[in-house]
Every structure is written in C-alpha cells, then in structure tokens.
Coordinates of C-alpha atoms in Angstrom, one line a residue:
Chain A
M1 CA 101.9 78.8 165.9
T2 CA 102.6 75.1 166.8
A3 CA 99.5 74.0 164.9
I4 CA 100.7 75.8 161.8
V5 CA 104.1 74.2 162.0
E6 CA 102.6 70.9 162.8
G7 CA 100.2 71.4 159.9
I8 CA 103.1 72.1 157.4
I9 CA 105.0 69.0 158.6
K10 CA 101.8 66.9 158.4
A11 CA 101.1 68.4 155.0
F12 CA 104.4 67.0 153.5
Q13 CA 104.0 63.8 155.3
L14 CA 100.6 63.3 153.6
I15 CA 101.8 64.4 150.3
F16 CA 104.6 61.8 150.3
S17 CA 102.6 59.1 152.1
I18 CA 100.6 58.2 148.9
D19 CA 97.4 58.4 150.9
P20 CA 94.8 57.1 148.5
E21 CA 92.0 59.3 150.0
L22 CA 94.1 62.4 149.5
Y23 CA 94.9 61.4 145.9
R24 CA 91.3 60.6 145.2
I25 CA 90.2 64.0 146.4
T26 CA 92.9 65.8 144.5
G27 CA 92.0 63.7 141.4
L28 CA 88.3 64.5 141.6
S29 CA 89.0 68.3 142.1
L30 CA 91.2 68.3 138.9
Y31 CA 88.6 66.3 137.0
V32 CA 85.7 68.4 138.0
S33 CA 87.4 71.7 137.4
G34 CA 89.0 70.3 134.2
L35 CA 85.6 69.4 132.9
A36 CA 84.2 72.7 133.8
V37 CA 86.9 74.4 131.8
V38 CA 86.3 72.2 128.8
M39 CA 82.5 72.9 129.0
A40 CA 82.9 76.6 129.4
S41 CA 85.5 76.9 126.7
L42 CA 83.0 75.1 124.3
W43 CA 80.5 78.0 124.5
S44 CA 82.7 80.8 125.7
I45 CA 85.3 80.8 122.9
P46 CA 82.7 81.0 120.0
M47 CA 80.7 83.6 122.0
A48 CA 83.7 85.7 122.7
T49 CA 84.9 85.5 119.1
V50 CA 81.6 86.8 117.8
L51 CA 81.5 89.5 120.5
G52 CA 85.2 90.4 119.7
L53 CA 84.8 90.6 115.9
K54 CA 81.2 91.8 115.3
N55 CA 79.7 95.2 116.1
F56 CA 76.0 95.3 116.7
R57 CA 73.5 97.1 119.0
G58 CA 73.6 96.0 122.5
K59 CA 77.3 94.7 122.4
R60 CA 78.4 97.2 125.0
F61 CA 75.7 96.1 127.3
I62 CA 76.5 92.3 126.9
R63 CA 80.2 93.0 127.4
G64 CA 79.5 95.0 130.5
S65 CA 77.3 92.2 131.9
F66 CA 80.0 89.6 131.4
N67 CA 82.5 91.9 133.1
A68 CA 80.1 92.4 136.0
F69 CA 79.5 88.7 136.5
I70 CA 83.2 88.0 136.9
G71 CA 82.9 88.6 140.6
F72 CA 79.5 86.7 140.9
P73 CA 79.3 85.1 144.4
T74 CA 79.8 81.4 144.2
V75 CA 77.5 80.6 147.1
V76 CA 74.6 82.5 145.2
L77 CA 75.2 80.5 142.2
G78 CA 75.3 77.4 144.2
L79 CA 72.0 78.3 145.7
V80 CA 70.4 79.0 142.4
L81 CA 71.7 75.6 141.0
Y82 CA 70.5 73.9 144.2
L83 CA 67.0 75.3 143.9
L84 CA 67.0 74.3 140.1
F85 CA 68.3 70.8 140.5
S86 CA 66.8 69.7 143.9
R87 CA 64.2 67.1 143.7
S88 CA 61.3 69.6 143.8
G89 CA 63.1 72.0 141.5
P90 CA 62.3 72.3 137.7
L91 CA 65.5 70.4 136.7
G92 CA 65.3 67.9 139.5
L93 CA 64.2 65.1 137.2
F94 CA 67.8 64.9 135.9
G95 CA 69.0 63.6 139.3
L96 CA 72.2 65.7 139.1
L97 CA 72.2 67.1 142.6
Y98 CA 75.2 66.0 144.7
T99 CA 77.0 64.6 141.6
P100 CA 80.4 65.7 140.3
L101 CA 78.8 66.6 137.0
L102 CA 76.6 69.3 138.5
I103 CA 79.5 70.7 140.4
S104 CA 81.3 71.0 136.9
I105 CA 78.3 72.5 135.4
G106 CA 78.1 75.1 138.2
Q107 CA 81.8 75.9 137.9
A108 CA 81.6 76.2 134.1
I109 CA 78.7 78.8 134.5
L110 CA 80.9 80.6 137.2
I111 CA 83.9 80.9 135.0
T112 CA 82.1 81.8 131.7
P113 CA 82.3 85.6 132.4
I114 CA 86.0 85.2 133.0
L115 CA 86.6 83.4 129.7
V116 CA 84.4 85.5 127.6
S117 CA 85.7 88.9 129.0
F118 CA 89.3 87.9 128.8
I119 CA 89.1 86.4 125.3
I120 CA 87.2 89.3 124.0
S121 CA 90.0 91.6 125.3
A122 CA 92.6 89.3 123.6
I123 CA 90.8 89.4 120.3
E124 CA 90.3 93.2 120.3
A125 CA 94.0 93.6 121.0
I126 CA 94.8 91.9 117.6
D127 CA 95.4 94.0 114.6
M128 CA 92.1 93.7 112.7
D129 CA 94.0 93.9 109.5
I130 CA 94.9 90.3 110.2
R131 CA 91.3 89.4 109.2
D132 CA 91.6 91.2 105.9
L133 CA 94.9 89.5 105.3
A134 CA 93.5 86.2 105.9
R135 CA 90.6 86.9 103.6
T136 CA 92.8 88.2 100.8
L137 CA 94.9 85.0 101.0
G138 CA 91.7 83.1 100.3
S139 CA 90.2 82.3 103.8
T140 CA 86.5 82.0 104.3
E141 CA 85.0 84.2 107.0
I142 CA 85.2 81.3 109.5
Q143 CA 88.8 80.5 108.6
A144 CA 89.7 84.3 109.0
S145 CA 88.0 84.3 112.4
L146 CA 90.0 81.2 113.3
S147 CA 93.2 82.9 112.3
I148 CA 92.4 85.8 114.5
L149 CA 91.7 83.4 117.4
R150 CA 95.0 81.7 116.7
E151 CA 96.7 85.1 116.9
A152 CA 95.1 85.8 120.1
S153 CA 95.9 82.4 121.5
G154 CA 98.2 83.7 124.3
G155 CA 95.3 85.6 125.7
V156 CA 92.8 82.6 125.2
I157 CA 95.2 80.4 127.1
L158 CA 95.5 83.0 129.9
A159 CA 91.6 83.2 130.0
I160 CA 91.3 79.4 130.3
L161 CA 94.0 79.3 132.9
A162 CA 92.2 82.1 135.0
G163 CA 89.0 80.2 134.6
F164 CA 90.6 76.9 135.8
N165 CA 92.1 78.8 138.8
R166 CA 88.7 80.2 139.8
A167 CA 86.9 77.0 139.4
F168 CA 89.6 74.9 141.2
A169 CA 89.7 77.2 144.1
E170 CA 86.0 77.9 144.5
L171 CA 84.0 76.5 147.4
G172 CA 80.5 77.8 147.2
V173 CA 79.2 75.7 144.2
A174 CA 81.0 72.6 145.3
M175 CA 79.6 72.7 148.8
M176 CA 76.0 73.7 147.8
V177 CA 75.5 71.3 144.8
G178 CA 78.1 68.7 145.7
G179 CA 77.3 68.4 149.4
N180 CA 80.8 67.2 150.2
I181 CA 79.9 63.5 150.2
Y182 CA 82.6 61.1 151.2
N183 CA 83.9 59.2 148.3
Q184 CA 81.6 60.8 145.9
T185 CA 81.8 64.7 145.9
R186 CA 84.4 65.4 148.3
M187 CA 86.9 67.8 146.8
L188 CA 90.0 69.8 148.0
T189 CA 88.2 73.0 149.0
T190 CA 85.2 71.3 150.6
T191 CA 87.5 69.0 152.6
I192 CA 89.5 72.0 153.8
A193 CA 86.3 73.5 155.1
L194 CA 85.1 70.3 156.7
E195 CA 88.3 69.4 158.4
T196 CA 88.9 73.1 159.7
S197 CA 85.4 73.0 161.3
R198 CA 86.3 69.6 162.8
G199 CA 89.4 71.1 164.2
K200 CA 91.8 69.0 162.0
I201 CA 94.0 72.0 161.2
P202 CA 97.1 70.1 160.0
L203 CA 95.1 68.2 157.5
S204 CA 93.5 71.4 156.3
I205 CA 96.8 73.0 155.9
A206 CA 98.2 69.9 154.0
L207 CA 95.2 70.1 151.6
G208 CA 95.7 74.0 151.3
V209 CA 99.4 73.4 150.4
I210 CA 98.4 70.8 147.7
L211 CA 95.7 73.1 146.3
V212 CA 98.1 76.1 146.1
S213 CA 100.8 73.9 144.7
I214 CA 98.7 72.5 141.9
V215 CA 97.6 75.9 140.8
Y216 CA 101.2 77.3 140.9
I217 CA 102.8 74.4 139.1
L218 CA 100.0 74.5 136.4
N219 CA 100.4 78.3 135.9
I220 CA 104.2 78.2 135.8
S221 CA 104.2 75.2 133.4
I222 CA 101.8 76.9 131.0
S223 CA 103.8 80.2 131.1
Y224 CA 106.9 78.2 130.2
L225 CA 105.3 76.3 127.4
R226 CA 103.9 79.6 126.0
K227 CA 107.4 81.1 125.8
R228 CA 108.6 78.0 124.0
Chain B
M1 CA 93.3 96.3 75.2
A2 CA 91.2 93.5 76.6
G3 CA 89.5 94.2 79.9
L4 CA 90.1 91.6 82.7
M5 CA 87.9 93.6 85.0
E6 CA 85.4 96.3 84.5
L7 CA 84.3 98.8 87.2
C8 CA 81.1 100.4 86.2
N9 CA 79.5 103.4 87.9
L10 CA 81.0 102.5 91.2
W11 CA 80.1 104.4 94.3
K12 CA 81.3 103.8 97.9
S13 CA 80.0 105.7 100.9
F14 CA 81.1 105.7 104.5
G15 CA 78.2 107.4 106.2
E16 CA 77.8 110.7 104.5
V17 CA 81.2 110.7 102.9
N18 CA 81.5 109.5 99.3
A19 CA 84.8 107.8 99.0
L20 CA 84.1 106.8 95.4
Q21 CA 81.9 108.6 93.0
N22 CA 80.8 107.0 89.8
V23 CA 84.1 105.4 89.1
N24 CA 84.3 103.7 85.7
L25 CA 87.6 101.9 84.9
T26 CA 88.8 98.9 82.9
I27 CA 91.7 96.8 84.2
S28 CA 93.6 95.7 81.2
H29 CA 94.5 92.0 80.9
G30 CA 98.2 91.5 81.5
K31 CA 99.1 95.1 82.0
I32 CA 100.2 97.2 85.0
T33 CA 97.5 99.7 85.7
T34 CA 98.3 102.5 88.2
L35 CA 95.8 104.4 90.3
L36 CA 97.6 107.6 90.9
G37 CA 96.3 110.1 93.3
P38 CA 96.9 111.9 96.6
S39 CA 96.0 110.4 100.0
G40 CA 92.2 110.1 100.4
S41 CA 91.5 110.0 96.7
G42 CA 90.0 106.6 97.0
K43 CA 92.8 104.3 95.7
T44 CA 92.7 102.0 98.6
T45 CA 88.9 101.8 98.4
I46 CA 89.0 100.7 94.9
L47 CA 91.7 98.1 95.5
R48 CA 89.6 96.7 98.5
I49 CA 86.6 96.4 96.3
I50 CA 88.5 94.7 93.5
A51 CA 90.1 92.3 96.2
G52 CA 86.6 91.4 97.5
L53 CA 87.3 92.9 101.0
D54 CA 84.6 95.6 100.6
T55 CA 81.4 95.9 98.7
P56 CA 80.6 99.0 96.6
T57 CA 77.5 101.0 97.8
R58 CA 76.4 101.2 94.1
G59 CA 77.7 100.0 90.8
T60 CA 78.6 96.9 89.0
L61 CA 81.8 94.9 88.7
F62 CA 82.6 92.5 85.8
Y63 CA 85.4 89.9 85.8
G64 CA 85.9 89.1 82.2
N65 CA 82.3 88.9 80.9
T66 CA 80.8 87.8 84.2
Q67 CA 79.0 90.2 86.4
I68 CA 80.0 89.8 90.1
A69 CA 77.0 89.6 92.4
A70 CA 76.9 92.2 95.1
N71 CA 77.5 89.7 97.8
D72 CA 79.9 87.5 95.9
Q73 CA 83.2 88.5 97.4
I74 CA 84.6 85.0 97.4
T75 CA 85.0 84.9 93.5
L76 CA 86.9 88.1 93.6
R77 CA 89.2 86.7 96.4
E78 CA 89.8 83.7 94.3
K79 CA 91.0 85.9 91.4
A80 CA 92.9 88.6 93.2
T81 CA 95.1 89.2 96.2
L82 CA 96.1 92.4 97.8
V83 CA 99.4 93.6 99.3
F84 CA 98.5 96.1 101.9
Q85 CA 100.3 99.5 102.4
K86 CA 101.1 98.6 106.0
S87 CA 102.8 95.1 106.3
V88 CA 100.5 92.8 108.2
F89 CA 101.7 89.5 109.4
F90 CA 100.6 86.5 111.4
D91 CA 102.8 86.1 114.5
T92 CA 104.9 83.3 113.0
T93 CA 107.7 82.6 110.7
V94 CA 108.2 83.9 107.2
Y95 CA 107.5 80.4 105.9
N96 CA 104.2 80.0 107.7
N97 CA 103.1 83.5 106.5
I98 CA 103.7 82.7 102.9
A99 CA 102.4 79.2 103.1
Y100 CA 99.1 80.3 104.8
G101 CA 97.2 80.9 101.6
L102 CA 98.8 77.9 99.9
K103 CA 97.6 75.5 102.7
L104 CA 94.1 76.7 102.2
N105 CA 94.4 75.0 98.8
N106 CA 94.2 71.3 99.8
E107 CA 95.4 70.2 96.3
L108 CA 99.0 71.2 97.1
S109 CA 101.4 68.7 98.6
K110 CA 103.8 69.8 101.3
E111 CA 106.8 69.6 98.8
E112 CA 104.8 71.9 96.3
I113 CA 104.2 74.4 99.1
N114 CA 107.9 74.4 100.1
N115 CA 108.9 74.9 96.5
K116 CA 106.4 77.9 96.0
V117 CA 107.5 79.5 99.3
S118 CA 111.2 79.2 98.3
E119 CA 110.5 80.4 94.7
S120 CA 108.4 83.5 95.9
L121 CA 111.2 84.4 98.4
T122 CA 113.9 84.2 95.7
L123 CA 111.8 86.6 93.5
V124 CA 112.1 89.2 96.2
C125 CA 115.8 88.5 96.9
L126 CA 115.1 87.0 100.4
E127 CA 116.3 83.5 99.8
G128 CA 116.8 81.5 103.1
F129 CA 114.4 83.7 105.1
E130 CA 111.9 80.9 105.8
K131 CA 112.7 80.4 109.4
R132 CA 112.9 84.1 110.3
R133 CA 110.1 85.6 112.3
A134 CA 108.2 87.9 110.1
K135 CA 107.6 90.6 112.6
K136 CA 111.3 90.9 113.4
L137 CA 112.3 91.8 110.0
S138 CA 113.1 95.4 108.7
G139 CA 110.3 97.4 107.1
G140 CA 111.7 96.8 103.6
E141 CA 112.1 93.1 104.1
Q142 CA 108.6 92.9 105.6
Q143 CA 107.1 94.5 102.6
R144 CA 109.1 92.1 100.3
V145 CA 107.8 89.2 102.3
S146 CA 104.3 90.6 101.8
L147 CA 104.9 90.7 98.1
A148 CA 106.3 87.1 98.1
R149 CA 103.3 85.9 100.0
A150 CA 101.0 87.4 97.4
L151 CA 103.2 86.1 94.5
A152 CA 103.2 82.6 96.0
L153 CA 99.4 82.3 95.3
D154 CA 99.9 83.0 91.7
R155 CA 96.6 84.9 91.4
E156 CA 95.5 86.2 88.0
L157 CA 95.2 89.8 89.5
L158 CA 97.8 91.3 91.8
L159 CA 96.8 94.3 93.7
L160 CA 99.4 96.6 95.4
D161 CA 98.5 99.3 97.7
E162 CA 101.5 101.8 98.0
P163 CA 103.9 98.9 98.2
T164 CA 107.0 101.1 98.4
V165 CA 106.0 103.9 100.6
N166 CA 108.5 104.9 103.3
L167 CA 111.1 102.3 102.0
D168 CA 114.7 102.9 101.2
P169 CA 115.9 103.1 97.6
K170 CA 117.2 99.5 97.5
N171 CA 113.9 97.9 98.7
V172 CA 112.0 100.2 96.4
S173 CA 114.2 99.1 93.5
I174 CA 113.8 95.3 94.4
I175 CA 110.0 95.7 94.7
E176 CA 109.7 97.7 91.5
E177 CA 111.8 95.2 89.5
T178 CA 109.9 92.2 90.8
I179 CA 106.5 93.8 90.0
Q180 CA 107.8 94.4 86.3
R181 CA 109.3 91.0 86.2
I182 CA 106.1 89.2 87.2
N183 CA 104.1 91.2 84.8
R184 CA 106.6 90.5 82.0
E185 CA 107.2 86.8 82.6
K186 CA 103.9 85.5 84.1
K187 CA 101.6 88.1 82.4
T188 CA 100.1 88.9 85.8
T189 CA 97.6 91.7 85.7
I190 CA 98.7 94.2 88.2
V191 CA 96.9 97.2 89.8
L192 CA 99.2 99.5 91.6
A193 CA 98.0 102.4 93.9
T194 CA 100.5 105.1 94.4
H195 CA 100.8 108.8 95.0
N196 CA 104.3 108.8 93.5
M197 CA 104.0 109.9 90.0
F198 CA 107.6 109.0 89.2
Q199 CA 106.8 105.4 90.1
A200 CA 103.6 105.5 88.2
E201 CA 105.4 106.8 85.0
A202 CA 108.3 104.3 85.4
I203 CA 106.4 101.0 85.7
S204 CA 102.9 101.4 84.5
E205 CA 101.4 101.0 81.0
K206 CA 98.0 102.6 82.0
I207 CA 97.3 105.2 84.6
A208 CA 94.1 106.3 86.1
L209 CA 94.3 109.7 87.8
L210 CA 92.1 109.7 90.9
I211 CA 91.1 112.9 92.7
D212 CA 88.5 113.1 95.5
G213 CA 87.0 109.6 94.7
T214 CA 86.6 110.4 91.0
V215 CA 88.6 109.2 88.0
K216 CA 89.7 112.4 86.4
Q217 CA 91.6 110.9 83.6
V218 CA 92.7 107.6 82.3
G219 CA 95.4 107.1 79.7
T220 CA 98.9 106.0 78.8
N221 CA 102.0 107.5 80.5
Q222 CA 102.3 109.9 77.6
D223 CA 98.6 110.9 77.9
I224 CA 99.0 111.8 81.6
F225 CA 102.6 113.1 81.8
G226 CA 103.4 114.1 78.3
K227 CA 101.5 117.4 78.3
S228 CA 100.2 119.9 80.8
N229 CA 97.9 118.3 83.2
K230 CA 95.9 120.4 85.6
Y231 CA 94.8 117.3 87.5
L232 CA 98.3 116.2 88.0
T233 CA 99.5 119.5 89.3
S234 CA 96.5 119.7 91.7
F235 CA 98.2 117.2 93.9
A236 CA 101.6 116.4 92.7
R237 CA 104.7 118.2 94.2
L238 CA 106.1 119.4 91.0
E239 CA 109.8 120.5 90.7
N240 CA 111.2 123.2 88.4
V241 CA 108.1 125.4 88.6
F242 CA 108.8 129.0 87.5
S243 CA 106.5 132.0 87.2
G244 CA 107.2 135.0 85.0
T245 CA 105.9 137.1 82.2
A246 CA 105.8 135.7 78.8
K247 CA 106.4 137.5 75.5
N248 CA 105.6 136.0 72.1
T249 CA 108.5 135.7 69.6
K250 CA 108.2 136.1 65.8
E251 CA 108.9 132.3 65.5
G252 CA 105.7 131.5 67.4
T253 CA 107.3 130.6 70.7
S254 CA 107.5 132.7 73.8
I255 CA 110.2 133.9 76.1
I256 CA 109.3 133.9 79.8
D257 CA 111.2 136.3 82.0
V258 CA 111.6 134.3 85.2
N259 CA 113.9 136.9 86.7
Q260 CA 116.6 139.4 85.5
H261 CA 119.1 136.7 84.8
L262 CA 116.9 133.8 83.6
Q263 CA 114.8 133.6 80.4
I264 CA 113.1 130.4 79.5
E265 CA 111.9 129.8 76.0
A266 CA 108.8 127.6 75.5
S267 CA 107.3 126.3 72.3
V268 CA 103.8 127.3 73.4
S269 CA 102.5 130.8 72.8
S270 CA 100.8 132.3 75.9
P271 CA 101.7 136.0 76.6
G272 CA 101.3 137.6 80.0
K273 CA 101.8 136.1 83.5
V274 CA 102.4 132.4 83.2
T275 CA 103.6 129.5 85.3
V276 CA 105.6 126.8 83.6
H277 CA 107.1 123.4 84.6
V278 CA 110.1 121.4 83.3
R279 CA 110.3 117.8 84.2
P280 CA 113.8 117.0 86.0
E281 CA 114.2 114.1 83.5
D282 CA 113.9 116.4 80.4
I283 CA 117.0 118.4 81.4
L284 CA 120.4 117.3 80.1
V285 CA 123.5 118.0 82.3
S286 CA 126.9 118.5 80.7
N287 CA 130.3 119.9 81.7
N288 CA 130.5 122.1 78.6
P289 CA 127.8 123.8 76.5
L290 CA 126.2 121.6 74.0
K291 CA 125.6 122.3 70.4
S292 CA 122.2 121.2 69.8
S293 CA 118.7 122.3 68.7
A294 CA 117.7 122.9 72.3
R295 CA 116.6 126.5 72.9
N296 CA 117.3 126.6 76.7
V297 CA 121.0 126.4 77.7
F298 CA 121.9 127.6 81.2
K299 CA 125.2 127.6 83.2
G300 CA 124.9 126.8 86.8
T301 CA 126.5 125.5 90.0
I302 CA 125.6 122.2 91.7
V303 CA 124.4 123.0 95.2
G304 CA 123.0 119.7 96.3
I305 CA 123.2 116.0 95.4
A306 CA 120.6 113.4 96.7
D307 CA 120.8 109.7 96.3
L308 CA 117.7 108.1 94.8
G309 CA 119.0 104.6 94.4
S310 CA 120.3 104.2 90.8
I311 CA 119.6 107.8 90.1
A312 CA 121.1 111.0 91.6
K313 CA 119.0 114.2 92.0
L314 CA 121.0 117.2 91.4
T315 CA 120.0 120.7 92.5
V316 CA 121.6 123.3 90.3
D317 CA 121.5 127.0 90.8
A318 CA 121.3 128.8 87.5
G319 CA 119.7 132.0 88.6
K320 CA 116.9 129.8 89.8
K321 CA 117.2 126.3 91.4
F322 CA 116.6 123.5 89.0
S323 CA 116.2 119.8 89.9
V324 CA 117.7 117.4 87.4
Q325 CA 118.1 113.6 87.4
I326 CA 121.1 111.8 86.1
T327 CA 122.3 108.2 86.7
K328 CA 124.8 107.6 89.3
K329 CA 127.2 106.3 86.6
S330 CA 127.0 109.7 84.8
L331 CA 127.6 111.4 88.1
S332 CA 130.7 109.4 88.7
E333 CA 132.0 109.7 85.0
M334 CA 131.4 113.4 84.9
K335 CA 133.2 113.8 88.3
L336 CA 130.4 116.0 89.5
N337 CA 130.3 117.2 93.1
V338 CA 128.6 120.0 95.1
G339 CA 130.3 123.2 93.7
S340 CA 130.9 121.9 90.2
E341 CA 129.8 124.1 87.3
V342 CA 127.5 122.5 84.8
Y343 CA 125.4 123.4 81.7
L344 CA 121.7 122.7 81.8
T345 CA 120.0 122.0 78.4
F346 CA 116.4 121.5 77.5
K347 CA 114.1 122.0 74.6
A348 CA 111.5 124.6 74.3
S349 CA 108.9 121.9 73.8
A350 CA 109.9 120.5 77.3
V351 CA 108.5 123.6 78.9
Q352 CA 105.0 123.0 80.0
L353 CA 102.4 125.6 80.9
I354 CA 100.6 124.9 84.2

C-alpha cells in the first residue's frame, strides 16, 4: 500500500519536475503511435470506404477477417515482424529492427483491423441516398464517396481515436521490434515493464499515470471538439 | 412539341422483375410532363434513369438529337437533377446543402454562390433559412429546401419524384406554385412523378399514364381526364362513383337509377347495369336551384367539410353522398356549414361511364 501511495506522490513529482528523460519517452511514444495512426489511416480509410460502399463476392469474409483481427495478440505480431526484419530475415536488409519506424509500422498493422471495421460500420450507418444525392447534384463517383465519408466523419474520428489508443497502450510490438533501447526506442509502455521488473514501482506508477492521462485528455478533447 | 429527351424501348429489370417494360416517351422541351401512376408503376425508375442514377437494362436514350451511351451517366447528371420523394440532406446547414452542387462548379465565385442560395430559398419562401440545420427542419420545409437545392443548379431538366407526398396543404401549394413559376419564367423542362391525379391535372401539360412498368397512355390533360379512362380508374381512387340500371331516353341520353330517390342523366346511351363517375370539380353548388341547361339538379345536405388548402371539399348527401370542390372564398360567401341545404348541378355530359 505504501508503495502505491509513494508511487502516486513520485508520479506527480516526476510530472512537474520537467525531467527530460520522462518527456523524451513520452514524446517518442506519442510520435511513434501518431505515425502509426497516420500510416494506418492512409490505407485503412480508402479500403474501408470501398468495403463499405461496394458489394462483391467475398466481402463478408473480408469484413469478418478484419473483425477477427481486432483482437490479434501484439506479441505474436511483434514476433512475426521480428522474424521478418531481423538481420537474417527476408526484410532484414532494410535495417529497421530496433528503430522507432518499425514500431510504428507494427502498430499501424496492429490497428488496421480496428480502423477498417469501425469505419465500415460508420459508412454503413449513413443513409445511402446521400450517394445518389451527391451524384444528382453533379458529383463524380469519387466526390460522392468523399461526401459519404464526410457524413461518416464522426465514426471515422472515433475509429482513428480507438486505433491511437490501442497503439499507444500496446507493449508487445514495441518490446519485440523496438528492444526498449535507452535513448532510442524506449517508450512509456516498455519503460513501465522494465522499471517494474527492476522493482522501481513508483516510477512505473508515474509512467502509468502519464500514459492514462494522455489517453484520457486526448479522448475528452476530441469528444469536445466533435460536439462543437 | 419539340422533344428535349426521348426514351426509346426502355426496359429495366431487377432480377426477374421487370420494373419497366418497353417504355417509349418524349419529354417535351419547356413543358411539365407528369408520370402518373400508382406506387410500383415505375415512375421513380424512369426518373432515376433520366437523372443518370441508374442505367436501363435495354433501350436507348436521346438527349436532343444525341444518343446517350449506356455508360454515360455523367452527361445526364450535367443536364438533369432529381428531387427525391424522401428528403435527403447532408448533416449540415441549409446553406451548405444548397451550395454543395454549386461548389462543384469551380467557375462560380463565393458571392455568386451566396446569391444563388439566397435566390433559390426566396423561390420556395424560405428566406433567411441559410444557417438553419437542414435535418432539424419540418418535413414541408425540408422538401422545399430540397427543391431550392435543385433550383439553384439551374439545370435544363428538373425531375421531381412525388415532391408533395405527405405534406400539408400550405407546403403543397408553395411547391406546386414554385414548380409552375420556374417552368413559366425560366422555361425549365420538368418531369413530375405523382400518384395524385388532381395534382397531375392541375399543373401538367402532358401526362404519361404508367401502370405496371408500362406507359398505357400519353396525352394532354383533356386526353387523360376528359373522358372515361379505364387505366385511370384502375388505380385512382375515384369519388362520386355510382352504380345502377340505365334506360335510354328518346333524346338519346340515358337515365340511371342509382336508387329510389336518385336518377342521374348521362349523355351517353348504354342500357343495362352501369357504373358512372362524376368529377367533383364538375359539380356546381348553389343555395337555390339554378336555371340552366344542366340535366342533373339535386337537393342535398352538407354532411362534411374538408380543408384542402385553397379549396374546400364538401360531402353532400343527396340520396347518395357526393363529393364536390369549391373555393374557400365561395364557402365563406355562401355561408355554408355542415347541415346547410344546397343544390348540386351538373351536366349530363359530365357523367362518365366507367
């Protein structure tokens, strides 16, 4: 109990002490997960738009697969990426192992099913007459699809937010392909795991408070902005 | 009448169901053409094909003298715009909804777009509605905004799919007046789909009667409504329909015994069991018997008055119940109420055999 109280006190001391290491770790975590969300959005939004708007053979199977992969174990994904990008792996020549970029790639792959599934649901909830409306007002097919996406923007933002939360809070990929290297790939989640194993519970709690606070503030802020 | 658009041998199938079967129709330039028919008759399907939202399964479309290629829906969308039966809106303001199509045209300045939005809202009597959220408006206001959105585009061909269905008389009146005004002042060619034959008769210059995906008859109002029409009676809910036994007179007319107290004289000669119809607007209402050439004069009592906007519909019991239409001004000037005694007068030639 004392450790927990100490941890909470230490957490606030750390947060307000402007400890450069702490801010560096937090900044890297935000950067890596932010980049992952950008990458995942780049391929997930067009993919989900097509899946949401078009009917074709095998669509149900593809949708079902994305739904199933929402709960994909991060450690398994980390392992697969490790094997692919390790020096002897097929993609080892890129030299990405133990870099923030590979963590971002891994997190982007991890959150793709979340983004695709949530965005498809958001698009399917939109009245499809909107598409005909856009077309009869002079839109091309692409402009009409963008109009539907704009109507579904609330759901798209929610999907991106859910993806960011998942990426920001995951440990498996960051640990397996990042290696938790000091000053290079050390992130909030990997540091919590490391410091806990080293018995530095107050530091772990402090990092945990920061992690949860960022997620909380971000989600509340976006909800507020959406209402406006 | 010059044809703006020609639909030739048009078929549209959804699976095994033929929504349209060999439709041939000319959309006359600068006129209001009405597609009149019951639900499921193919009116909306025709409008969607003309609007470039659907492609026909078979058949050819000509715009002017140009044949429209099967996959060239873009050309049609540049020429025509459709107002849907159910109001559909982007989840934003009235201004953004109306400006949507205008913004796609990169040649228009912000000021020009503002002016067009404002002008189109004025046309439908919704001045100052720009900042209101479209989805928060009443049903009638929404349909008027839908019409304004289409009018702002100033397309050559305006397509209206049951634009007044389920609306109150005030909104119906505004929409009908706007449609007629646009046609009159801008010479916009209009195709209106409706199942309301009174609306069709009131505002169109050409009517295509559509039943089960087939154009059964095309003609002027007089062609469609002026005489007995088996296609019309097959779907329309006609009022003043009476059955009885007809006997020929020496003068070549016939007297139809509807019941012991009511005999209707018709100009047509058709002895035996008959069913006849008298249009409500062909019946004159008066406080006293009229001296005229009309062969049918009946005394009755008003048992119901319904408000149809500028018109009142009276139900008069004269041995059988008659529906008649008079203006609200006449209703007021004649001081008519439920229970008032009136005389109904109509000519023998107004009696149509069904």
